[in-house]
JSON list of C-alpha atoms and ligand atoms in Angstrom, two decimals:
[
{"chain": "A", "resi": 1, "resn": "UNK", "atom": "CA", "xyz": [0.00, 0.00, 0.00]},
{"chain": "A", "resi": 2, "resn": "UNK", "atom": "CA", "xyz": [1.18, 3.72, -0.51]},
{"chain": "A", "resi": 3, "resn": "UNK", "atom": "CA", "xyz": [1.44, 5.30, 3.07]},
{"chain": "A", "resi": 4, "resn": "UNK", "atom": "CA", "xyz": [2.04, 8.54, 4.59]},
{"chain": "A", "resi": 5, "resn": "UNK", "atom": "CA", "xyz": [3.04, 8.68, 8.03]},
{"chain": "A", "resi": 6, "resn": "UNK", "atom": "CA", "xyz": [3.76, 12.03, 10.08]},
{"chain": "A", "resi": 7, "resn": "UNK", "atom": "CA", "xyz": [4.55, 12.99, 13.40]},
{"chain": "A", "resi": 8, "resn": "UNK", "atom": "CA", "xyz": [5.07, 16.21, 15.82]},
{"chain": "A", "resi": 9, "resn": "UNK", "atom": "CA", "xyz": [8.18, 16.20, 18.20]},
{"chain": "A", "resi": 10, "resn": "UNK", "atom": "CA", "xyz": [6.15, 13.77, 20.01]},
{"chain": "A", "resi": 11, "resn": "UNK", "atom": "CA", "xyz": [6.33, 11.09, 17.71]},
{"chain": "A", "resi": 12, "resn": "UNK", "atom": "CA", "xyz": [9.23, 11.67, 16.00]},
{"chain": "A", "resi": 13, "resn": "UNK", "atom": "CA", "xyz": [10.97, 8.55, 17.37]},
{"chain": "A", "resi": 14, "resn": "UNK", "atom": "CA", "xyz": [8.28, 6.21, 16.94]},
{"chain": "A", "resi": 15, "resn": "UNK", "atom": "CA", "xyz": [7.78, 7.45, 13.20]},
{"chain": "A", "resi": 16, "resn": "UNK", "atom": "CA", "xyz": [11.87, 6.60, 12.64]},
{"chain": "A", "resi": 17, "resn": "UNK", "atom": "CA", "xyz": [11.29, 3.48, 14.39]},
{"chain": "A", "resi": 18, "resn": "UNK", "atom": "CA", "xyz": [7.51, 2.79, 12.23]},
{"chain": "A", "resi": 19, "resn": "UNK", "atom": "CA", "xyz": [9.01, 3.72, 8.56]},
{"chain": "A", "resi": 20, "resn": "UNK", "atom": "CA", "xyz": [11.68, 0.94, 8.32]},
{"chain": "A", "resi": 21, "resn": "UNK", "atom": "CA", "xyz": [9.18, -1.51, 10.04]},
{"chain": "A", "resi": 22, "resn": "UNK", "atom": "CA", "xyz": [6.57, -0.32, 7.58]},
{"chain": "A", "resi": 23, "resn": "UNK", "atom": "CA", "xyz": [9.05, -0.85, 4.01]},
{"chain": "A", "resi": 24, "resn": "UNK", "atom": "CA", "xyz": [10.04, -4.29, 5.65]},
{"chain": "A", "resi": 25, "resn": "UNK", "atom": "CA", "xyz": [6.13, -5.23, 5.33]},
{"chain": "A", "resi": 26, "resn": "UNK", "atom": "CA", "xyz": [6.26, -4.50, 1.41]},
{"chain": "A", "resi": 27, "resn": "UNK", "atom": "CA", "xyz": [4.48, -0.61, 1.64]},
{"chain": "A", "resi": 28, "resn": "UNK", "atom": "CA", "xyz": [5.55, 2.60, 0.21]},
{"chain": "A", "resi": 29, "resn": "UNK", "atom": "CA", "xyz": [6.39, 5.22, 2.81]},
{"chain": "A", "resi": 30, "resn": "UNK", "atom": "CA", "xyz": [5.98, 8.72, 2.66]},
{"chain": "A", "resi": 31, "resn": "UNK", "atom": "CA", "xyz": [7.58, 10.77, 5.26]},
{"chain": "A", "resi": 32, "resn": "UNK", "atom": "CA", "xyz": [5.45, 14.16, 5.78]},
{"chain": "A", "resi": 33, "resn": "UNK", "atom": "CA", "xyz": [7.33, 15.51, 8.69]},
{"chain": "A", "resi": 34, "resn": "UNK", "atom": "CA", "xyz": [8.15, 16.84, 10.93]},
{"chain": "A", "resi": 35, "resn": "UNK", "atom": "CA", "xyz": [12.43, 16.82, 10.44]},
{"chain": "A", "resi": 36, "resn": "UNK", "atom": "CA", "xyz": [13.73, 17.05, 13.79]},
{"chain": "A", "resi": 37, "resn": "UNK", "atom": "CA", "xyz": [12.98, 16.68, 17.90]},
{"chain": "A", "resi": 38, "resn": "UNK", "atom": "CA", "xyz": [12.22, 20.35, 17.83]},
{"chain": "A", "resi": 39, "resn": "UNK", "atom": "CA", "xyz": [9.33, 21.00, 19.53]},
{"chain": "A", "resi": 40, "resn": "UNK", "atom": "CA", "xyz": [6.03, 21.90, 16.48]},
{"chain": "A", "resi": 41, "resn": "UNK", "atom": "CA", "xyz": [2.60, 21.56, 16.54]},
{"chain": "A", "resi": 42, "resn": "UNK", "atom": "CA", "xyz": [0.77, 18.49, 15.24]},
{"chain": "A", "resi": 43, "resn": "UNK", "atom": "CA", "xyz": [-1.58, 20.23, 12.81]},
{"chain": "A", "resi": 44, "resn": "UNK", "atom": "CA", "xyz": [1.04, 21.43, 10.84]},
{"chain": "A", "resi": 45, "resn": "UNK", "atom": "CA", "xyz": [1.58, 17.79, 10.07]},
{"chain": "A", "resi": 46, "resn": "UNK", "atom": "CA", "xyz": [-1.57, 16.03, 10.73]},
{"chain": "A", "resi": 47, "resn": "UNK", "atom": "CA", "xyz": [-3.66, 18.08, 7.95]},
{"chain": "A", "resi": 48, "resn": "UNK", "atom": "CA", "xyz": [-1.41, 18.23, 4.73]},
{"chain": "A", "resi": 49, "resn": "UNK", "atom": "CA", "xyz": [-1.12, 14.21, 5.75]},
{"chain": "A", "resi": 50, "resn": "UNK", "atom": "CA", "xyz": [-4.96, 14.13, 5.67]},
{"chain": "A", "resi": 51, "resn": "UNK", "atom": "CA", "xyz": [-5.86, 16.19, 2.59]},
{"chain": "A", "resi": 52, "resn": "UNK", "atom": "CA", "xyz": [-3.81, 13.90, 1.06]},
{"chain": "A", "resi": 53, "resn": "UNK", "atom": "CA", "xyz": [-5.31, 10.50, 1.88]},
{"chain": "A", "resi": 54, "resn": "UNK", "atom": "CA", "xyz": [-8.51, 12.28, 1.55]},
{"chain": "A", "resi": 55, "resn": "UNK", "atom": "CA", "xyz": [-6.87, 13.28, -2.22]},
{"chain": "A", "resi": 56, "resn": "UNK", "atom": "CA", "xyz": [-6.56, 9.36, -3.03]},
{"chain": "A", "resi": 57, "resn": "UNK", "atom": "CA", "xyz": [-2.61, 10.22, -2.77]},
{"chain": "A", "resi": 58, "resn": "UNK", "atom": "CA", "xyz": [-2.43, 7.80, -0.26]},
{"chain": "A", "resi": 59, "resn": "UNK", "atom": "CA", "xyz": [-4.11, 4.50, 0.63]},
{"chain": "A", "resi": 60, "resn": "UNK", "atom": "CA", "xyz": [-3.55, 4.69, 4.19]},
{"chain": "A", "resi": 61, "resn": "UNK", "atom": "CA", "xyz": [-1.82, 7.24, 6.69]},
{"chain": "A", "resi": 62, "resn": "UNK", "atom": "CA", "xyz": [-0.69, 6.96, 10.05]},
{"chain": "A", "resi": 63, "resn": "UNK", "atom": "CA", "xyz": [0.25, 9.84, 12.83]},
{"chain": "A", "resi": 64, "resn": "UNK", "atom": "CA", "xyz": [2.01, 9.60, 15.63]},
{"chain": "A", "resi": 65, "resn": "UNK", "atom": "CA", "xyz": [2.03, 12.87, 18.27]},
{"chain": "A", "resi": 66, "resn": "UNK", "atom": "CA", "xyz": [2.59, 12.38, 22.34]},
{"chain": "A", "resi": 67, "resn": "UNK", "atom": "CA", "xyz": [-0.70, 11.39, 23.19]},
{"chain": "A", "resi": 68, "resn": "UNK", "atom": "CA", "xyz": [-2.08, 10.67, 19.17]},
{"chain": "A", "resi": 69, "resn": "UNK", "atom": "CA", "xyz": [-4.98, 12.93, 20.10]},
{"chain": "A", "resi": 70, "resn": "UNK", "atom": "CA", "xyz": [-4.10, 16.64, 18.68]},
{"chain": "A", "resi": 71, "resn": "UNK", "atom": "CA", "xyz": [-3.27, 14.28, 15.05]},
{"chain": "A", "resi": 72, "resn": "UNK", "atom": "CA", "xyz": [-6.21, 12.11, 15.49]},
{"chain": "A", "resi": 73, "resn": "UNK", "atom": "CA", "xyz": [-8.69, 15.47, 15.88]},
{"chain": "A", "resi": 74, "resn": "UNK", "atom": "CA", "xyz": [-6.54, 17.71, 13.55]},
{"chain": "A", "resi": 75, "resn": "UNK", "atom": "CA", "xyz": [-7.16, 14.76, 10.77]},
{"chain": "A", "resi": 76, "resn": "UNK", "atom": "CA", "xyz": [-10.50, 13.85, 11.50]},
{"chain": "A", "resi": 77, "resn": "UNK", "atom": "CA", "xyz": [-11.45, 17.63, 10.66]},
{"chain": "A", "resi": 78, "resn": "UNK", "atom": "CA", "xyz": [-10.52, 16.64, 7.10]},
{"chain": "A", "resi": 79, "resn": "UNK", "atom": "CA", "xyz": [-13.48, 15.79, 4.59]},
{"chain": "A", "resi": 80, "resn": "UNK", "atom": "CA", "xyz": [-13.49, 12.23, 4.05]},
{"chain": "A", "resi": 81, "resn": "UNK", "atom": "CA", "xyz": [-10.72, 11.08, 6.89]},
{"chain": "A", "resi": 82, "resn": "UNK", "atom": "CA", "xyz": [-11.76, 8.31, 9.27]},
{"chain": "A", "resi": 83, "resn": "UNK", "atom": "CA", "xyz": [-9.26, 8.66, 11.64]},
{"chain": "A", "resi": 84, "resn": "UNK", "atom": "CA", "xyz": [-8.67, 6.34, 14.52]},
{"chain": "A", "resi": 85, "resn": "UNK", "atom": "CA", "xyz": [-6.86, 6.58, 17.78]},
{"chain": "A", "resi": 86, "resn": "UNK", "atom": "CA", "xyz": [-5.70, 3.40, 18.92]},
{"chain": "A", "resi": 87, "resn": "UNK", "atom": "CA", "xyz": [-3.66, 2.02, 22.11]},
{"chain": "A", "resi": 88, "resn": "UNK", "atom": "CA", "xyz": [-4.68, -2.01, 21.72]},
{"chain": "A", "resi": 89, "resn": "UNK", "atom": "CA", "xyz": [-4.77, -4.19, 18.81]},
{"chain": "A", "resi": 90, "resn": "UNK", "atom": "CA", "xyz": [-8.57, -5.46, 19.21]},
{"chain": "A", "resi": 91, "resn": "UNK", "atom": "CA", "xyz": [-9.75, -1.05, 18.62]},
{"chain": "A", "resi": 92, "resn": "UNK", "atom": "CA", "xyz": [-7.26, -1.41, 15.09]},
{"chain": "A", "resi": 93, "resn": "UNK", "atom": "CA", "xyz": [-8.95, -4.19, 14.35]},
{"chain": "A", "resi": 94, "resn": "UNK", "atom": "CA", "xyz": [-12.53, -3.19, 14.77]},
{"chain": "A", "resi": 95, "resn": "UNK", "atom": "CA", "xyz": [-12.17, 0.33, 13.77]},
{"chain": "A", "resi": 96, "resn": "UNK", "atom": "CA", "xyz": [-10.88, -1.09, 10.31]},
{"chain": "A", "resi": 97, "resn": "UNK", "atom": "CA", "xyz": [-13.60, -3.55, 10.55]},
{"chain": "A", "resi": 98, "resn": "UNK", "atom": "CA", "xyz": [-16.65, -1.18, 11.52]},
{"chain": "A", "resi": 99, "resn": "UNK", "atom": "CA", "xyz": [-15.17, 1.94, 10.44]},
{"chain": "A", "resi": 100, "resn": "UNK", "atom": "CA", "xyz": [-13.05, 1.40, 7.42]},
{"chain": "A", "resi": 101, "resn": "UNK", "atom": "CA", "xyz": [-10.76, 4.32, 9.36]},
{"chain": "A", "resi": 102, "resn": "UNK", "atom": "CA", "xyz": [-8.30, 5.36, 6.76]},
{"chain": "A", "resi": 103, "resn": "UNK", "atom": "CA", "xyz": [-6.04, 7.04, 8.88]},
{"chain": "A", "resi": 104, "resn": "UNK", "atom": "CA", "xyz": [-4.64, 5.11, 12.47]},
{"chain": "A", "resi": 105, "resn": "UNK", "atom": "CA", "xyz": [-3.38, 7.77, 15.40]},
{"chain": "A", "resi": 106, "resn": "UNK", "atom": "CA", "xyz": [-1.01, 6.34, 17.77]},
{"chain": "A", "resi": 107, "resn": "UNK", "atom": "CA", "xyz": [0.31, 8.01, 21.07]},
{"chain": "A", "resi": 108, "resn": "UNK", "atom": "CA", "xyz": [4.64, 7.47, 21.24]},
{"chain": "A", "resi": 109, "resn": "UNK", "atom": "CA", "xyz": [3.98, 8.82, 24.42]},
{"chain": "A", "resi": 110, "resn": "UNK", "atom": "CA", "xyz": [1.58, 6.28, 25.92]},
{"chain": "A", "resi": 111, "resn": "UNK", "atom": "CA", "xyz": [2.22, 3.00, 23.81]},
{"chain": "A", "resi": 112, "resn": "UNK", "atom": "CA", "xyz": [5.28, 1.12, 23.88]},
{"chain": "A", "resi": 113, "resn": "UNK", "atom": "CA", "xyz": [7.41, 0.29, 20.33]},
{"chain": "A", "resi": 114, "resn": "UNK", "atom": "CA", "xyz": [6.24, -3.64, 20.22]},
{"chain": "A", "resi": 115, "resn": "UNK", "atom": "CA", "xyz": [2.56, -2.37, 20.58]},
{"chain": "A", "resi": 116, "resn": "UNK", "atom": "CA", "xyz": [2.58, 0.45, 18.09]},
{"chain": "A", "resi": 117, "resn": "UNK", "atom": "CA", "xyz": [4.35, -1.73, 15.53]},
{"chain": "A", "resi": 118, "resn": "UNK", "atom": "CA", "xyz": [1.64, -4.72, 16.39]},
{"chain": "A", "resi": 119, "resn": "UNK", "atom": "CA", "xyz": [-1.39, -2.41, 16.13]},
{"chain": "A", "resi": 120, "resn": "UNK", "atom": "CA", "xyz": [0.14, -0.72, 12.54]},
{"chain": "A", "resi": 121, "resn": "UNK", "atom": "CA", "xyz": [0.20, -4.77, 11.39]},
{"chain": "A", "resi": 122, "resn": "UNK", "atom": "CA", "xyz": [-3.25, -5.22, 12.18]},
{"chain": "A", "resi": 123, "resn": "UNK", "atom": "CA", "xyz": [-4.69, -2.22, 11.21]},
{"chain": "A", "resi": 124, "resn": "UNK", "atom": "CA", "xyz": [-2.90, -2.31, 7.46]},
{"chain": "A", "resi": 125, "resn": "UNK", "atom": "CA", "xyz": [-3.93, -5.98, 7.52]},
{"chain": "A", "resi": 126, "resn": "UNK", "atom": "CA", "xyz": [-7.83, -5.53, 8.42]},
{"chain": "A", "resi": 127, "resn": "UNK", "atom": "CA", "xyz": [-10.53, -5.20, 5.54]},
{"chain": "A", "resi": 128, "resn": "UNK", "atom": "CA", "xyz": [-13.42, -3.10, 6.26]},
{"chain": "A", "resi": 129, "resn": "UNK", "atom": "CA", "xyz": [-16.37, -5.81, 6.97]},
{"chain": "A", "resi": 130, "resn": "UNK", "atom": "CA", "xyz": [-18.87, -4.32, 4.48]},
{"chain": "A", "resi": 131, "resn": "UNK", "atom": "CA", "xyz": [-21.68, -5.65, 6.12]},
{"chain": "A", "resi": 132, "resn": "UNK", "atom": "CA", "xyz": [-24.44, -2.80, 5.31]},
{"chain": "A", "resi": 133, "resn": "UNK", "atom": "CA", "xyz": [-25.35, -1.63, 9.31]},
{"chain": "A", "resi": 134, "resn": "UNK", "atom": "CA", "xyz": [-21.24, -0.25, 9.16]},
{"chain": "A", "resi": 135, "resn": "UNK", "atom": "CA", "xyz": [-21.13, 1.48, 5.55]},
{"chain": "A", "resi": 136, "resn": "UNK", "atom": "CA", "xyz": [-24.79, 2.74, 6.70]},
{"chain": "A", "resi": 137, "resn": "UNK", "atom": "CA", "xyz": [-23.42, 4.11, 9.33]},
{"chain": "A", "resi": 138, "resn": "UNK", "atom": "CA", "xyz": [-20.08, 5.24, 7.60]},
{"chain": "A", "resi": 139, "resn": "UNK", "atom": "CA", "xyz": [-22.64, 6.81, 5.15]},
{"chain": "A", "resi": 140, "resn": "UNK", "atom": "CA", "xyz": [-24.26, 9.34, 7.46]},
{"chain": "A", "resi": 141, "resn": "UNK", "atom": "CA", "xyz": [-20.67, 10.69, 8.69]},
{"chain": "A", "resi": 142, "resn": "UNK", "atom": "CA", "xyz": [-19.86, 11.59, 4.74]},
{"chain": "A", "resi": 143, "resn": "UNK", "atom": "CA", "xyz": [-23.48, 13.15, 4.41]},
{"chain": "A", "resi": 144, "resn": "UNK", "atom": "CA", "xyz": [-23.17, 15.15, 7.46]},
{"chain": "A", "resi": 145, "resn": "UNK", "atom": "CA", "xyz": [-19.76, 16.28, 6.25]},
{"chain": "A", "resi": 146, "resn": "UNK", "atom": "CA", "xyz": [-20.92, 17.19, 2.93]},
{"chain": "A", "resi": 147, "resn": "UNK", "atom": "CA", "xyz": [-24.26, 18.61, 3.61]},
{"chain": "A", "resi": 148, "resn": "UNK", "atom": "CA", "xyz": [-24.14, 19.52, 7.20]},
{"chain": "A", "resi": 149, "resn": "UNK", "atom": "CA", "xyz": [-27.57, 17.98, 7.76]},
{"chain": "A", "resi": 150, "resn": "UNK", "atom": "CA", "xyz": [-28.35, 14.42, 9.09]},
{"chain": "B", "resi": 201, "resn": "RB5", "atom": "C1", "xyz": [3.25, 17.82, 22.54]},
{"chain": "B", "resi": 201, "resn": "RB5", "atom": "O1", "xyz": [3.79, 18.15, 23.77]},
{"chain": "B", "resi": 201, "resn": "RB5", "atom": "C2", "xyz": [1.92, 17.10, 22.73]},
{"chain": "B", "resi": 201, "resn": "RB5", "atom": "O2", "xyz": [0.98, 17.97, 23.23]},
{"chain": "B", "resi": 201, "resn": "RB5", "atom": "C3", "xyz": [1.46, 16.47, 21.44]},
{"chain": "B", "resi": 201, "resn": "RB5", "atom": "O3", "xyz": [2.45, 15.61, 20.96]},
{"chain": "B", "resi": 201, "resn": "RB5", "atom": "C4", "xyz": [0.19, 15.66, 21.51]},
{"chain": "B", "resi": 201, "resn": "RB5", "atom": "O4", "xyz": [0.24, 14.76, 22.56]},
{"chain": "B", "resi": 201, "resn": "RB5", "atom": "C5", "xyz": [-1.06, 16.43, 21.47]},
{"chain": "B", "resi": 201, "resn": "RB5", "atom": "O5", "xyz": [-2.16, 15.88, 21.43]}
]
């Protein structure tokens, strides 16, 4: 799959750590920041990342901040991003499952490295279910987006 990851100063280490595991699994990495330790702010990286899965540049992406949450809201204010913060593997496998998130949020800050590379496996290697109650649902988030009425 083609992937963008990003990070803030906060997950700067785990996104090193993530893009080498990430190639060894067969994707294509794109590295959208930030450079360096220096302290940023996460919506600086988290949106360009998002517009461009949203774009269909990108199959999946994947942030990484201190806690995940300032990436996971920054993204999810992007039309058409499902994003999904997640600390265990069972949430990345139902929110790819029920939710067909196409962006994962992890915290570097509150996961250790074994569990953030084990929940990127299983979330890149979960299909979304299909079944009609979760696209239904899916459905009314894009309509609400688009239209602002439910
Ligand atoms: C940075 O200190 C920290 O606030 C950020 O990485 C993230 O946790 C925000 O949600």
């Amino acid at each position: 799959m083609k992937i963008v990851i990003a990070s803030d100063h906060g997950g700067f280490e785990y996104k090193a750590m993530l893009l080498p595991f990430l190639e060894a699994l067969g994707h294509e990495v794109t590295d959208f920041g930030c450079r360096t330790e220096d302290a940023t702010d996460y919506s600086d990286y988290a949106i360009p990342a998002a517009q461009a899965v949203a774009a269909s540049e990108f199959d999946r992406g994947i942030l990484i901040c201190g806690t995940g949450i300032g990436m996971s809201i920054s993204a999810n204010k992007v039309q058409g991003v499902r994003c999904a913060l997640c600390g265990d593997l069972l949430t990345a496998k139902l929110t790819r499952e029920h939710n067909d998130s196409n962006m994962l949020a992890l915290g570097g800050r509150i996961i250790g490295p074994e569990t953030a590379k084990a929940i990127v496996a299983v979330w890149l290697g979960t299909e979304f279910s299909a079944a009609e109650r979760h696209q239904r649902r899916i459905d009314k988030i894009s309509t609400f987006e688009t239209t602002n009425e439910r």
